[in-house]
Amino acid sequence: MKINASKYIPLLRKKITSDSSSCKTVVQHKVCCLSYIENCVNLCYYIAVQDPPMFIDFEPGKIFDKQSWKEYTRSGTEVEYVVWPA
């Protein structure tokens, strides 16, 4: 899937930014936000085809699972915020 990114990403961009897109926000702000929208399409495509898959599970106050995650600046028992990009 990553090898075919150069073929699929332009098609996805075209579909998402078309005037018939189901996302009315994209249609409404397409002109001023086109570069941002295109970068979002790139990022989402690569997240979707990662192996292993990328998974974001964040809930403030949730018990921090040290088997699945690594502390960034402080350690503790609860999730305070997520550092992005991972």
Coordinates of N, CA, C and O in Angstrom, one line a residue:
M1 N 0.8 -1.2 0.0 CA 0.0 0.0 0.0 C 0.9 1.3 0.0 O 0.5 2.2 -0.6
K2 N 2.0 1.2 0.7 CA 2.8 2.4 0.7 C 3.5 2.6 -0.6 O 3.6 3.8 -1.0
I3 N 3.8 1.6 -1.3 CA 4.4 1.7 -2.6 C 3.4 2.4 -3.6 O 3.9 3.1 -4.5
N4 N 2.1 2.1 -3.5 CA 1.1 2.7 -4.4 C 0.6 4.1 -3.9 O -0.3 4.6 -4.5
A5 N 1.2 4.6 -2.9 CA 0.8 5.9 -2.4 C 0.8 7.0 -3.4 O -0.2 7.8 -3.5
S6 N 1.7 7.0 -4.3 CA 1.8 8.1 -5.3 C 0.6 8.0 -6.3 O 0.3 8.9 -7.0
K7 N 0.0 6.8 -6.4 CA -1.1 6.6 -7.3 C -2.4 6.9 -6.6 O -3.3 7.5 -7.1
Y8 N -2.5 6.5 -5.3 CA -3.8 6.6 -4.6 C -4.0 8.0 -3.9 O -5.2 8.5 -3.9
I9 N -3.0 8.6 -3.4 CA -3.2 9.8 -2.7 C -3.8 10.9 -3.6 O -4.7 11.6 -3.1
P10 N -3.3 11.1 -4.8 CA -3.9 12.2 -5.6 C -5.4 11.9 -5.9 O -6.2 12.8 -5.9
L11 N -5.8 10.6 -6.0 CA -7.2 10.3 -6.2 C -8.0 10.6 -5.0 O -9.1 11.1 -5.1
L12 N -7.4 10.3 -3.8 CA -8.2 10.6 -2.6 C -8.3 12.1 -2.4 O -9.4 12.6 -2.0
R13 N -7.2 12.9 -2.7 CA -7.3 14.3 -2.6 C -8.4 14.9 -3.5 O -9.2 15.7 -3.1
K14 N -8.4 14.4 -4.7 CA -9.4 14.9 -5.7 C -10.8 14.6 -5.2 O -11.7 15.4 -5.3
K15 N -11.0 13.4 -4.7 CA -12.4 13.0 -4.2 C -12.8 13.8 -3.0 O -13.9 14.3 -2.9
I16 N -11.9 14.0 -2.1 CA -12.2 14.7 -0.8 C -12.4 16.2 -1.1 O -13.3 16.8 -0.5
T17 N -11.7 16.8 -2.1 CA -11.8 18.2 -2.3 C -12.8 18.5 -3.5 O -13.0 19.7 -3.8
S18 N -13.5 17.5 -4.0 CA -14.4 17.8 -5.1 C -15.6 18.5 -4.6 O -15.9 18.5 -3.4
D19 N -16.3 19.2 -5.4 CA -17.5 20.0 -5.0 C -18.6 19.1 -4.6 O -19.5 19.5 -3.9
S20 N -18.6 17.8 -5.0 CA -19.6 16.9 -4.6 C -19.2 16.1 -3.3 O -19.8 15.1 -3.0
S21 N -18.1 16.5 -2.6 CA -17.7 15.8 -1.4 C -18.8 15.8 -0.4 O -19.5 16.8 -0.2
S22 N -18.8 14.7 0.4 CA -19.8 14.7 1.5 C -19.4 15.5 2.7 O -20.3 15.8 3.5
C23 N -18.2 16.0 2.7 CA -17.8 16.8 3.8 C -18.0 18.3 3.4 O -17.2 18.9 2.7
K24 N -19.0 18.8 3.9 CA -19.4 20.2 3.6 C -18.4 21.2 4.1 O -18.2 22.3 3.5
T25 N -17.7 20.9 5.2 CA -16.7 21.8 5.7 C -15.5 21.9 4.7 O -15.0 23.0 4.5
V26 N -15.1 20.8 4.2 CA -14.0 20.8 3.2 C -14.4 21.6 2.0 O -13.7 22.5 1.5
V27 N -15.6 21.4 1.5 CA -16.1 22.1 0.3 C -16.2 23.6 0.6 O -15.7 24.5 -0.2
Q28 N -16.6 24.0 1.8 CA -16.8 25.4 2.2 C -15.4 26.1 2.3 O -15.3 27.3 1.9
H29 N -14.4 25.4 2.8 CA -13.1 26.1 3.1 C -12.0 25.6 2.2 O -10.8 25.8 2.5
K30 N -12.4 24.9 1.1 CA -11.4 24.3 0.2 C -10.3 25.3 -0.3 O -9.1 25.0 -0.3
V31 N -10.8 26.5 -0.7 CA -9.8 27.4 -1.3 C -8.8 27.9 -0.3 O -7.6 27.9 -0.7
C32 N -9.1 28.2 0.9 CA -8.2 28.8 1.8 C -7.4 27.7 2.5 O -6.3 28.0 3.1
C33 N -7.9 26.5 2.5 CA -7.2 25.4 3.3 C -6.7 24.2 2.5 O -6.5 23.2 3.0
L34 N -6.6 24.4 1.2 CA -6.3 23.3 0.3 C -5.0 22.6 0.7 O -4.9 21.4 0.8
S35 N -3.9 23.4 1.0 CA -2.7 22.8 1.4 C -2.8 21.9 2.7 O -2.3 20.8 2.8
Y36 N -3.5 22.5 3.6 CA -3.8 21.8 4.9 C -4.5 20.5 4.6 O -4.2 19.4 5.2
I37 N -5.6 20.5 3.8 CA -6.4 19.4 3.5 C -5.6 18.3 2.8 O -5.6 17.1 3.2
E38 N -4.7 18.7 1.9 CA -3.9 17.8 1.2 C -2.9 17.1 2.1 O -2.7 15.9 2.0
N39 N -2.3 17.8 3.0 CA -1.4 17.3 4.0 C -2.2 16.3 5.0 O -1.6 15.3 5.4
C40 N -3.4 16.6 5.3 CA -4.2 15.7 6.1 C -4.5 14.4 5.4 O -4.4 13.3 6.0
V41 N -4.8 14.5 4.1 CA -5.0 13.3 3.3 C -3.7 12.4 3.3 O -3.8 11.2 3.5
N42 N -2.6 13.0 3.1 CA -1.3 12.3 3.1 C -1.1 11.6 4.5 O -0.8 10.4 4.5
L43 N -1.2 12.3 5.5 CA -1.0 11.8 6.9 C -2.0 10.6 7.2 O -1.6 9.5 7.6
C44 N -3.3 10.8 6.9 CA -4.3 9.8 7.1 C -4.1 8.6 6.3 O -4.2 7.4 6.8
Y45 N -3.6 8.7 5.0 CA -3.4 7.6 4.2 C -2.2 6.7 4.8 O -2.4 5.5 4.9
Y46 N -1.1 7.4 5.2 CA 0.0 6.6 5.7 C -0.3 6.0 7.1 O 0.2 4.9 7.4
I47 N -1.1 6.7 7.9 CA -1.6 6.1 9.2 C -2.4 4.8 8.9 O -2.2 3.8 9.6
A48 N -3.3 4.9 7.9 CA -4.2 3.8 7.6 C -3.4 2.5 7.1 O -3.9 1.4 7.2
V49 N -2.3 2.7 6.4 CA -1.6 1.6 5.8 C -0.3 1.1 6.6 O 0.4 0.3 6.2
Q50 N -0.2 1.7 7.8 CA 1.0 1.3 8.7 C 0.9 -0.2 9.1 O -0.2 -0.7 9.3
D51 N 2.0 -0.8 9.2 CA 2.1 -2.2 9.8 C 3.2 -2.2 10.8 O 4.4 -2.1 10.4
P52 N 2.9 -2.3 12.1 CA 1.6 -2.5 12.7 C 0.7 -1.2 12.6 O 1.3 -0.1 12.4
P53 N -0.6 -1.4 12.6 CA -1.5 -0.2 12.5 C -1.3 0.8 13.6 O -1.0 0.4 14.7
M54 N -1.4 2.1 13.3 CA -1.4 3.1 14.3 C -2.7 3.2 15.0 O -3.8 3.1 14.4
F55 N -2.6 3.3 16.3 CA -3.8 3.3 17.1 C -3.7 4.4 18.2 O -2.7 4.4 18.9
I56 N -4.6 5.3 18.2 CA -4.6 6.3 19.3 C -5.8 6.1 20.2 O -6.9 6.1 19.8
D57 N -5.4 5.8 21.5 CA -6.5 5.6 22.5 C -6.2 6.5 23.6 O -5.3 6.3 24.4
F58 N -6.9 7.6 23.7 CA -6.6 8.6 24.7 C -7.9 9.0 25.5 O -8.9 9.3 24.9
E59 N -7.8 8.9 26.8 CA -8.9 9.3 27.6 C -8.2 9.9 28.9 O -7.6 9.2 29.6
P60 N -8.4 11.3 29.1 CA -7.7 11.9 30.2 C -8.2 11.2 31.5 O -9.3 10.8 31.7
G61 N -7.2 11.0 32.4 CA -7.5 10.4 33.7 C -7.5 8.8 33.6 O -7.5 8.2 34.7
K62 N -7.3 8.3 32.5 CA -7.3 6.8 32.3 C -6.0 6.3 32.9 O -4.9 7.0 32.9
I63 N -6.0 5.1 33.5 CA -4.8 4.5 34.0 C -3.8 4.3 32.9 O -4.1 3.8 31.8
F64 N -2.5 4.7 33.1 CA -1.5 4.6 32.1 C -0.9 3.2 32.0 O -0.5 2.6 33.0
D65 N -1.0 2.6 30.8 CA -0.5 1.3 30.6 C 0.9 1.3 30.1 O 1.2 1.5 29.0
K66 N 1.8 1.0 31.0 CA 3.3 1.1 30.7 C 3.7 -0.1 29.8 O 4.8 0.0 29.3
Q67 N 2.9 -1.1 29.6 CA 3.2 -2.2 28.7 C 3.0 -1.7 27.2 O 3.6 -2.2 26.3
S68 N 2.0 -0.8 27.0 CA 1.7 -0.3 25.7 C 2.3 1.1 25.3 O 2.5 1.3 24.2
W69 N 2.6 1.9 26.3 CA 3.1 3.3 26.1 C 4.3 3.6 26.8 O 4.7 2.9 27.8
K70 N 5.0 4.6 26.4 CA 6.2 5.1 27.0 C 6.0 6.5 27.5 O 5.4 7.4 26.8
E71 N 6.5 6.8 28.7 CA 6.4 8.2 29.3 C 7.2 9.1 28.5 O 8.2 8.7 27.9
Y72 N 6.8 10.4 28.4 CA 7.5 11.3 27.6 C 8.4 12.3 28.5 O 9.6 12.2 28.5
T73 N 7.7 13.1 29.3 CA 8.5 14.0 30.2 C 8.4 13.7 31.6 O 9.3 14.0 32.4
R74 N 7.3 13.0 32.0 CA 7.1 12.7 33.4 C 6.5 11.3 33.5 O 5.9 10.8 32.6
S75 N 6.6 10.7 34.6 CA 6.0 9.4 34.8 C 4.9 9.5 35.8 O 4.8 10.5 36.6
G76 N 4.0 8.6 35.8 CA 2.8 8.6 36.7 C 1.9 7.4 36.4 O 2.3 6.5 35.7
T77 N 0.7 7.5 37.0 CA -0.2 6.4 36.9 C -1.4 6.7 36.0 O -2.1 5.8 35.5
E78 N -1.6 8.0 35.7 CA -2.7 8.4 34.8 C -2.3 9.2 33.6 O -1.2 9.9 33.6
V79 N -3.0 9.1 32.5 CA -2.8 9.8 31.3 C -3.2 11.3 31.5 O -4.3 11.5 31.8
E80 N -2.3 12.2 31.2 CA -2.6 13.6 31.3 C -2.9 14.2 29.9 O -3.8 14.9 29.7
Y81 N -2.0 13.9 29.0 CA -2.1 14.3 27.6 C -1.3 13.4 26.7 O -0.4 12.7 27.2
V82 N -1.6 13.5 25.4 CA -0.9 12.7 24.4 C 0.1 13.6 23.7 O -0.3 14.7 23.3
V83 N 1.3 13.1 23.4 CA 2.3 13.9 22.6 C 2.1 13.4 21.2 O 2.1 12.3 20.9
W84 N 1.8 14.4 20.3 CA 1.6 14.1 18.9 C 2.5 14.9 18.0 O 2.7 16.1 18.3
P85 N 3.1 14.4 17.0 CA 3.0 13.1 16.5 C 3.7 12.1 17.4 O 4.7 12.4 18.1
A86 N 3.2 10.9 17.4 CA 3.8 9.8 18.2 C 5.2 9.5 17.7 O 5.5 9.6 16.6

